[in-house]
Amino acid sequence: MRIVLLLSAWLLSFAAVAAPNDVATLDRSTWPEQLGNPTLFDVASRAEILMFARVLLDVDAMDEVALKQYLGLRSVNMAAVDALRARLWQRLLSSYNFAQRSCELDASFCYLVEDMGTLKEEAGRFQLDDNSYYIKWAEPSRIFHTHYRDELLRKAALFPQVSSEVERFGDYERNGEQMNDRLFLLTFDSGANVAPDNTPWLTEYLRKSNMNGTFFVLGKDIQARLADRSVNDLQALYSRQCVGVQGWEFRSHSFWQDWQDSVRRSVDLVKGKLPENFVPLFRPPQGQRRGDAQSFFRTQGLQVALWDIDPQDSANRLKPEQSAQRALTLMLLWRHGVINFNAKQDAVKTALPWLIAQTAQSGIGWEDCQDAFR
């Protein structure tokens, strides 16, 4: 009993220390232009890239002692933090190179960026004049990217003790970093919950929009649906969509002794009942999984499906419009990636249509779920 009490106290202490800061969100109405064509998408993209580069530069030289103090953590995985910072800079440079291709059509936020050195130089100088057309956006954007930067730093600092989507354990794990410019994949966690669940609304909305997405389901929820509905009803629900698994239960797959059985049982059930929709993907609940699982997933013919763009809609921490605006800002920043909505939250019924409407003329594309992660 004493050991249990000590362990519980340690876990509570760790949770308190590791608690996240404010979730990053940005009111897109502070940006004065609609994303009415691909060039205007690029203008907004360049602005977000430069602002994130500016705040990333502020923590670029922080060592372990400084990061512990800044993040409020007792320990920091510096190898993971260094890897994250290097990867973020590479993605920023790549994104800016794509975004500046339209500079001849609109020179806003266009600077001579040829390599990493010049990107950091421009980031260090980046500041808007008080009479700038975009001045109302500048400070809210700086705050957004500061919070977002800190979200990523905190996750990297705790990795792999607390595993998350911030880092991959190997090539068998996939996110959206390798996708083509302007291409995004819609994914939905916690699909097939008996109640509450927005899967019927989502799949019908996507079909009417001639779109699709990947729904990650729990084995026990599929089993519960089949208890009072037919297989044909289930197949009709997911018609023209893709279905992966999140395991049998929504719980961390990091320390669960039966995690392998959780994955296998879910795959067998979904593959058997939804053979036309099943895709060999496992989405770890909350991104938590083991780092030594490569051989298991390769044996099972599965890939671990992570994400790059999180609307933060799973815990009702943001209002629906805030989730949508956060997702759009990250789409502008990274220019491609995997978006992770939660099918259990009603916010998705507001956030998804808003996001699609806002980007309808922007020149982006939506990846077909059958082609994703190949």
Short mmCIF file of C-alpha atoms in Angstrom, two decimals:
data_model
loop_
_atom_site.label_atom_id
_atom_site.label_comp_id
_atom_site.label_asym_id
_atom_site.label_seq_id
_atom_site.Cartn_x
_atom_site.Cartn_y
_atom_site.Cartn_z
CA MET A 1 0.00 0.00 0.00
CA ARG A 2 2.84 2.37 0.85
CA ILE A 3 4.42 1.73 -2.56
CA VAL A 4 1.10 2.41 -4.30
CA LEU A 5 0.64 5.65 -2.38
CA LEU A 6 4.16 6.79 -3.17
CA LEU A 7 3.70 5.94 -6.85
CA SER A 8 0.40 7.80 -6.94
CA ALA A 9 1.97 10.83 -5.30
CA TRP A 10 4.83 10.76 -7.83
CA LEU A 11 2.42 10.53 -10.74
CA LEU A 12 0.35 13.44 -9.44
CA SER A 13 3.50 15.47 -8.94
CA PHE A 14 4.71 14.65 -12.45
CA ALA A 15 1.35 15.53 -13.95
CA ALA A 16 1.39 18.89 -12.17
CA VAL A 17 4.87 19.68 -13.40
CA ALA A 18 4.13 18.49 -16.94
CA ALA A 19 0.80 20.29 -17.31
CA PRO A 20 0.53 22.09 -20.64
CA ASN A 21 0.47 25.84 -20.98
CA ASP A 22 -2.22 27.80 -22.81
CA VAL A 23 -3.36 26.17 -26.03
CA ALA A 24 -2.38 28.19 -29.10
CA THR A 25 -5.25 29.74 -31.02
CA LEU A 26 -5.46 32.73 -33.36
CA ASP A 27 -8.49 34.77 -34.38
CA ARG A 28 -8.22 34.66 -38.17
CA SER A 29 -10.31 37.82 -38.47
CA THR A 30 -7.15 39.72 -37.52
CA TRP A 31 -5.82 38.77 -40.97
CA PRO A 32 -7.23 41.38 -43.39
CA GLU A 33 -7.56 39.20 -46.52
CA GLN A 34 -9.58 36.15 -47.50
CA LEU A 35 -7.68 33.20 -48.93
CA GLY A 36 -9.45 33.75 -52.19
CA ASN A 37 -6.78 32.36 -54.51
CA PRO A 38 -3.48 30.44 -54.29
CA THR A 39 -1.43 33.65 -54.25
CA LEU A 40 -3.26 35.00 -51.20
CA PHE A 41 -2.80 31.65 -49.50
CA ASP A 42 0.94 32.06 -50.10
CA VAL A 43 0.96 35.59 -48.68
CA ALA A 44 -0.67 34.42 -45.45
CA SER A 45 1.60 31.36 -45.41
CA ARG A 46 4.76 33.45 -45.70
CA ALA A 47 3.59 35.65 -42.85
CA GLU A 48 2.91 32.72 -40.50
CA ILE A 49 6.21 31.04 -41.42
CA LEU A 50 8.21 34.19 -40.67
CA MET A 51 6.40 34.78 -37.38
CA PHE A 52 6.99 31.23 -36.18
CA ALA A 53 10.64 31.47 -37.28
CA ARG A 54 10.96 34.65 -35.26
CA VAL A 55 9.73 33.07 -32.02
CA LEU A 56 11.63 29.83 -32.66
CA LEU A 57 14.81 31.90 -32.90
CA ASP A 58 14.16 33.14 -29.37
CA VAL A 59 14.66 29.64 -27.94
CA ASP A 60 17.21 28.38 -30.47
CA ALA A 61 20.16 28.75 -28.12
CA MET A 62 18.48 27.67 -24.89
CA ASP A 63 20.48 24.98 -23.10
CA GLU A 64 19.17 22.35 -20.72
CA VAL A 65 19.22 24.57 -17.63
CA ALA A 66 17.41 27.39 -19.40
CA LEU A 67 14.80 25.05 -20.89
CA LYS A 68 14.05 23.41 -17.53
CA GLN A 69 13.42 26.81 -16.03
CA TYR A 70 11.44 28.10 -19.00
CA LEU A 71 9.21 25.01 -19.36
CA GLY A 72 8.90 24.38 -15.63
CA LEU A 73 10.14 20.80 -15.93
CA ARG A 74 12.47 18.86 -13.64
CA SER A 75 14.12 17.06 -16.54
CA VAL A 76 14.44 17.72 -20.26
CA ASN A 77 15.39 15.33 -23.05
CA MET A 78 17.84 17.60 -24.82
CA ALA A 79 18.45 15.13 -27.66
CA ALA A 80 14.74 15.21 -28.52
CA VAL A 81 14.57 18.99 -28.16
CA ASP A 82 17.60 19.50 -30.40
CA ALA A 83 16.16 17.11 -32.99
CA LEU A 84 12.84 18.97 -32.88
CA ARG A 85 14.44 22.38 -33.34
CA ALA A 86 16.50 21.17 -36.28
CA ARG A 87 13.46 19.55 -37.91
CA LEU A 88 11.30 22.64 -37.40
CA TRP A 89 13.90 24.86 -39.08
CA GLN A 90 14.11 22.49 -42.04
CA ARG A 91 10.34 22.47 -42.41
CA LEU A 92 10.19 26.26 -42.17
CA LEU A 93 12.81 26.63 -44.89
CA SER A 94 11.03 24.15 -47.14
CA SER A 95 7.66 25.80 -46.54
CA TYR A 96 8.99 29.27 -47.25
CA ASN A 97 10.65 28.10 -50.46
CA PHE A 98 7.27 26.86 -51.69
CA ALA A 99 5.46 29.96 -50.44
CA GLN A 100 7.78 32.41 -52.17
CA ARG A 101 7.14 30.98 -55.64
CA SER A 102 4.29 33.46 -56.05
CA CYS A 103 6.31 36.51 -55.01
CA GLU A 104 6.17 37.91 -58.54
CA LEU A 105 2.39 38.09 -58.22
CA ASP A 106 2.34 39.57 -54.71
CA ALA A 107 5.54 40.63 -52.93
CA SER A 108 4.07 40.86 -49.42
CA PHE A 109 6.36 39.13 -46.90
CA CYS A 110 8.83 38.25 -49.65
CA TYR A 111 12.48 38.41 -48.60
CA LEU A 112 15.69 37.03 -50.04
CA VAL A 113 15.74 33.63 -48.35
CA GLU A 114 18.16 31.26 -50.04
CA ASP A 115 19.27 28.99 -47.22
CA MET A 116 18.96 28.39 -43.47
CA GLY A 117 21.26 31.27 -42.64
CA THR A 118 19.28 33.85 -44.56
CA LEU A 119 16.00 32.49 -43.16
CA LYS A 120 17.25 33.01 -39.61
CA GLU A 121 18.55 36.48 -40.51
CA GLU A 122 15.16 37.51 -41.89
CA ALA A 123 13.40 35.96 -38.90
CA GLY A 124 15.59 38.01 -36.56
CA ARG A 125 14.67 41.21 -38.42
CA PHE A 126 10.99 40.40 -38.89
CA GLN A 127 8.77 43.17 -37.54
CA LEU A 128 5.80 45.08 -38.93
CA ASP A 129 5.50 48.86 -38.95
CA ASP A 130 2.62 50.39 -37.02
CA ASN A 131 1.02 51.55 -40.28
CA SER A 132 1.25 48.12 -41.92
CA TYR A 133 -1.88 46.73 -43.57
CA TYR A 134 -1.32 43.58 -41.48
CA ILE A 135 -0.54 45.20 -38.11
CA LYS A 136 -3.70 43.91 -36.36
CA TRP A 137 -2.54 40.38 -37.11
CA ALA A 138 1.05 40.75 -35.90
CA GLU A 139 0.78 40.59 -32.11
CA PRO A 140 -1.99 37.93 -31.97
CA SER A 141 0.10 35.84 -34.37
CA ARG A 142 3.23 36.26 -32.25
CA ILE A 143 1.30 35.08 -29.19
CA PHE A 144 -0.13 32.11 -31.11
CA HIS A 145 3.24 30.95 -32.36
CA THR A 146 4.86 31.41 -28.96
CA HIS A 147 2.25 29.15 -27.37
CA TYR A 148 2.47 26.65 -30.23
CA ARG A 149 6.27 26.59 -30.04
CA ASP A 150 6.04 25.90 -26.31
CA GLU A 151 3.53 23.06 -26.89
CA LEU A 152 6.05 21.36 -29.17
CA LEU A 153 9.05 22.03 -26.92
CA ARG A 154 7.26 20.58 -23.92
CA LYS A 155 6.32 17.42 -25.79
CA ALA A 156 9.88 16.98 -27.04
CA ALA A 157 11.30 17.62 -23.57
CA LEU A 158 9.15 14.81 -22.13
CA PHE A 159 9.72 12.37 -25.01
CA PRO A 160 9.93 9.34 -24.91
CA GLN A 161 8.88 9.00 -21.26
CA VAL A 162 5.64 10.60 -22.41
CA SER A 163 5.33 9.59 -26.05
CA SER A 164 3.43 11.85 -28.44
CA GLU A 165 3.16 12.82 -32.10
CA VAL A 166 6.09 15.23 -31.78
CA GLU A 167 8.63 12.53 -32.74
CA ARG A 168 8.66 9.25 -34.64
CA PHE A 169 10.25 6.05 -33.36
CA GLY A 170 11.07 4.85 -36.88
CA ASP A 171 10.06 4.75 -40.53
CA TYR A 172 7.13 2.48 -39.73
CA GLU A 173 5.56 5.56 -38.13
CA ARG A 174 4.19 8.14 -40.54
CA ASN A 175 2.95 11.71 -40.34
CA GLY A 176 2.35 14.32 -42.99
CA GLU A 177 5.91 15.60 -43.39
CA GLN A 178 6.46 13.74 -46.68
CA MET A 179 3.24 14.93 -48.32
CA ASN A 180 3.29 17.26 -51.32
CA ASP A 181 2.92 21.01 -50.90
CA ARG A 182 -0.68 22.20 -50.38
CA LEU A 183 -1.93 18.66 -49.76
CA PHE A 184 -3.75 17.71 -46.55
CA LEU A 185 -5.30 14.54 -45.16
CA LEU A 186 -8.41 14.54 -42.96
CA THR A 187 -8.39 12.05 -40.09
CA PHE A 188 -10.89 11.52 -37.28
CA ASP A 189 -10.17 9.92 -33.93
CA SER A 190 -12.67 8.09 -31.72
CA GLY A 191 -14.96 7.18 -34.59
CA ALA A 192 -17.75 4.62 -34.03
CA ASN A 193 -18.47 5.59 -30.42
CA VAL A 194 -22.01 4.48 -29.73
CA ALA A 195 -22.78 7.79 -27.96
CA PRO A 196 -21.92 10.50 -28.47
CA ASP A 197 -20.65 10.14 -32.00
CA ASN A 198 -20.67 12.38 -35.05
CA THR A 199 -19.53 9.72 -37.51
CA PRO A 200 -22.89 9.52 -39.37
CA TRP A 201 -22.91 13.30 -39.83
CA LEU A 202 -19.24 13.40 -40.82
CA THR A 203 -19.34 10.60 -43.38
CA GLU A 204 -22.49 12.01 -45.00
CA TYR A 205 -20.99 15.50 -45.09
CA LEU A 206 -17.80 14.21 -46.70
CA ARG A 207 -19.67 12.18 -49.30
CA LYS A 208 -21.82 15.18 -50.23
CA SER A 209 -18.61 17.23 -50.55
CA ASN A 210 -17.04 14.52 -52.71
CA MET A 211 -14.32 14.06 -50.10
CA ASN A 212 -13.13 11.34 -47.77
CA GLY A 213 -11.15 10.87 -44.59
CA THR A 214 -9.60 8.20 -42.40
CA PHE A 215 -11.63 7.25 -39.33
CA PHE A 216 -9.74 5.60 -36.49
CA VAL A 217 -12.07 3.40 -34.46
CA LEU A 218 -12.00 1.37 -31.27
CA GLY A 219 -12.66 -2.35 -31.56
CA LYS A 220 -15.11 -2.36 -28.66
CA ASP A 221 -17.16 0.41 -30.28
CA ILE A 222 -17.42 -1.47 -33.56
CA GLN A 223 -18.45 -4.53 -31.57
CA ALA A 224 -21.12 -2.51 -29.75
CA ARG A 225 -22.50 -1.12 -33.01
CA LEU A 226 -22.72 -4.60 -34.47
CA ALA A 227 -24.67 -5.78 -31.44
CA ASP A 228 -27.76 -3.83 -32.53
CA ARG A 229 -27.04 -2.98 -36.18
CA SER A 230 -26.19 -5.08 -39.18
CA VAL A 231 -22.87 -5.33 -40.98
CA ASN A 232 -24.57 -3.75 -43.98
CA ASP A 233 -25.48 -0.72 -41.86
CA LEU A 234 -21.88 -0.43 -40.72
CA GLN A 235 -20.58 -0.67 -44.27
CA ALA A 236 -23.10 1.95 -45.42
CA LEU A 237 -21.95 4.26 -42.60
CA TYR A 238 -18.34 4.19 -43.83
CA SER A 239 -19.09 4.07 -47.54
CA ARG A 240 -16.27 5.73 -49.57
CA GLN A 241 -14.29 6.40 -46.38
CA CYS A 242 -11.23 4.71 -44.85
CA VAL A 243 -11.12 3.02 -41.47
CA GLY A 244 -8.05 2.40 -39.31
CA VAL A 245 -7.85 1.34 -35.67
CA GLN A 246 -7.03 2.95 -32.35
CA GLY A 247 -6.95 -0.31 -30.44
CA TRP A 248 -9.68 -2.11 -28.55
CA GLU A 249 -10.02 0.59 -25.88
CA PHE A 250 -9.10 4.27 -25.77
CA ARG A 251 -6.17 4.04 -23.41
CA SER A 252 -2.44 4.57 -23.54
CA HIS A 253 -0.65 1.82 -25.47
CA SER A 254 2.66 2.72 -23.81
CA PHE A 255 2.42 0.61 -20.66
CA TRP A 256 -0.68 -1.51 -21.25
CA GLN A 257 0.36 -5.15 -20.93
CA ASP A 258 -2.21 -6.30 -23.51
CA TRP A 259 -1.49 -3.57 -26.08
CA GLN A 260 -0.57 -6.06 -28.81
CA ASP A 261 -3.80 -7.99 -28.32
CA SER A 262 -5.67 -4.68 -28.37
CA VAL A 263 -4.28 -3.89 -31.82
CA ARG A 264 -4.69 -7.40 -33.24
CA ARG A 265 -8.29 -7.83 -32.09
CA SER A 266 -9.28 -4.46 -33.50
CA VAL A 267 -7.62 -5.13 -36.84
CA ASP A 268 -9.23 -8.56 -37.16
CA LEU A 269 -12.68 -7.17 -36.43
CA VAL A 270 -12.48 -4.09 -38.66
CA LYS A 271 -10.76 -5.88 -41.52
CA GLY A 272 -13.35 -8.63 -41.37
CA LYS A 273 -16.42 -6.40 -41.25
CA LEU A 274 -15.17 -3.48 -43.38
CA PRO A 275 -12.86 -5.07 -45.96
CA GLU A 276 -13.46 -2.30 -48.53
CA ASN A 277 -12.72 0.47 -46.04
CA PHE A 278 -9.95 -0.97 -43.87
CA VAL A 279 -6.51 0.60 -44.15
CA PRO A 280 -3.56 -0.96 -42.25
CA LEU A 281 -3.04 1.96 -39.90
CA PHE A 282 -2.89 2.23 -36.12
CA ARG A 283 -3.48 5.62 -34.49
CA PRO A 284 -2.19 5.52 -30.90
CA PRO A 285 -4.66 7.15 -28.49
CA GLN A 286 -3.23 10.55 -27.52
CA GLY A 287 -0.10 9.57 -29.46
CA GLN A 288 1.06 7.28 -26.64
CA ARG A 289 2.77 4.07 -27.75
CA ARG A 290 5.90 2.01 -27.14
CA GLY A 291 9.23 2.76 -28.73
CA ASP A 292 10.18 -0.89 -29.19
CA ALA A 293 7.17 -1.93 -31.29
CA GLN A 294 8.67 -1.82 -34.77
CA SER A 295 8.95 -5.59 -35.21
CA PHE A 296 5.36 -6.10 -34.04
CA PHE A 297 3.89 -3.58 -36.46
CA ARG A 298 5.98 -4.83 -39.36
CA THR A 299 4.89 -8.40 -38.65
CA GLN A 300 1.26 -7.28 -38.60
CA GLY A 301 1.67 -5.28 -41.82
CA LEU A 302 0.68 -2.06 -40.04
CA GLN A 303 1.96 1.47 -39.91
CA VAL A 304 1.57 3.87 -37.01
CA ALA A 305 -0.37 6.92 -38.24
CA LEU A 306 0.54 10.15 -36.46
CA TRP A 307 -0.42 13.73 -37.33
CA ASP A 308 0.97 17.25 -37.79
CA ILE A 309 -2.05 19.50 -37.35
CA ASP A 310 -4.09 19.19 -34.17
CA PRO A 311 -7.20 21.40 -33.82
CA GLN A 312 -7.13 20.64 -30.06
CA ASP A 313 -10.83 19.79 -30.12
CA SER A 314 -10.70 16.62 -28.03
CA ALA A 315 -10.97 18.11 -24.53
CA ASN A 316 -13.32 21.05 -25.12
CA ARG A 317 -10.46 23.42 -24.31
CA LEU A 318 -11.26 25.49 -27.39
CA LYS A 319 -14.53 26.67 -28.89
CA PRO A 320 -15.36 25.15 -32.29
CA GLU A 321 -14.38 28.30 -34.18
CA GLN A 322 -11.10 28.46 -32.26
CA SER A 323 -10.27 24.88 -33.21
CA ALA A 324 -10.98 25.63 -36.85
CA GLN A 325 -8.88 28.79 -36.82
CA ARG A 326 -6.02 27.00 -35.12
CA ALA A 327 -6.11 24.28 -37.80
CA LEU A 328 -6.10 26.85 -40.60
CA THR A 329 -3.16 28.73 -39.09
CA LEU A 330 -1.15 25.50 -38.89
CA MET A 331 -2.11 24.65 -42.47
CA LEU A 332 -0.68 28.00 -43.54
CA LEU A 333 2.45 27.40 -41.48
CA TRP A 334 3.29 23.85 -42.60
CA ARG A 335 1.53 23.91 -46.03
CA HIS A 336 0.82 20.15 -45.91
CA GLY A 337 0.07 17.53 -43.32
CA VAL A 338 -2.34 15.29 -41.45
CA ILE A 339 -5.23 17.00 -39.65
CA ASN A 340 -6.52 15.24 -36.55
CA PHE A 341 -10.16 15.96 -35.63
CA ASN A 342 -12.12 14.17 -32.91
CA ALA A 343 -15.34 12.57 -34.13
CA LYS A 344 -16.74 12.40 -30.61
CA GLN A 345 -16.78 16.17 -30.11
CA ASP A 346 -19.56 18.32 -31.57
CA ALA A 347 -16.97 20.99 -32.40
CA VAL A 348 -16.06 19.11 -35.58
CA LYS A 349 -19.52 19.82 -37.05
CA THR A 350 -18.69 23.53 -36.97
CA ALA A 351 -14.93 23.45 -37.45
CA LEU A 352 -14.73 21.19 -40.51
CA PRO A 353 -17.25 23.02 -42.74
CA TRP A 354 -15.66 26.36 -41.80
CA LEU A 355 -12.20 25.08 -42.65
CA ILE A 356 -13.28 23.69 -46.02
CA ALA A 357 -15.16 26.89 -46.88
CA GLN A 358 -12.21 29.10 -45.95
CA THR A 359 -9.81 27.13 -48.15
CA ALA A 360 -12.13 26.38 -51.07
CA GLN A 361 -10.43 28.87 -53.42
CA SER A 362 -6.94 28.74 -51.91
CA GLY A 363 -5.44 26.10 -54.21
CA ILE A 364 -5.00 23.40 -51.57
CA GLY A 365 -5.92 19.76 -52.11
CA TRP A 366 -7.30 16.99 -49.92
CA GLU A 367 -5.40 13.69 -50.03
CA ASP A 368 -7.44 10.61 -50.89
CA CYS A 369 -7.51 8.41 -47.81
CA GLN A 370 -6.62 5.28 -49.79
CA ASP A 371 -3.40 6.91 -50.99
CA ALA A 372 -2.29 8.29 -47.64
CA PHE A 373 0.89 7.04 -45.96
CA ARG A 374 1.93 4.95 -48.94
#
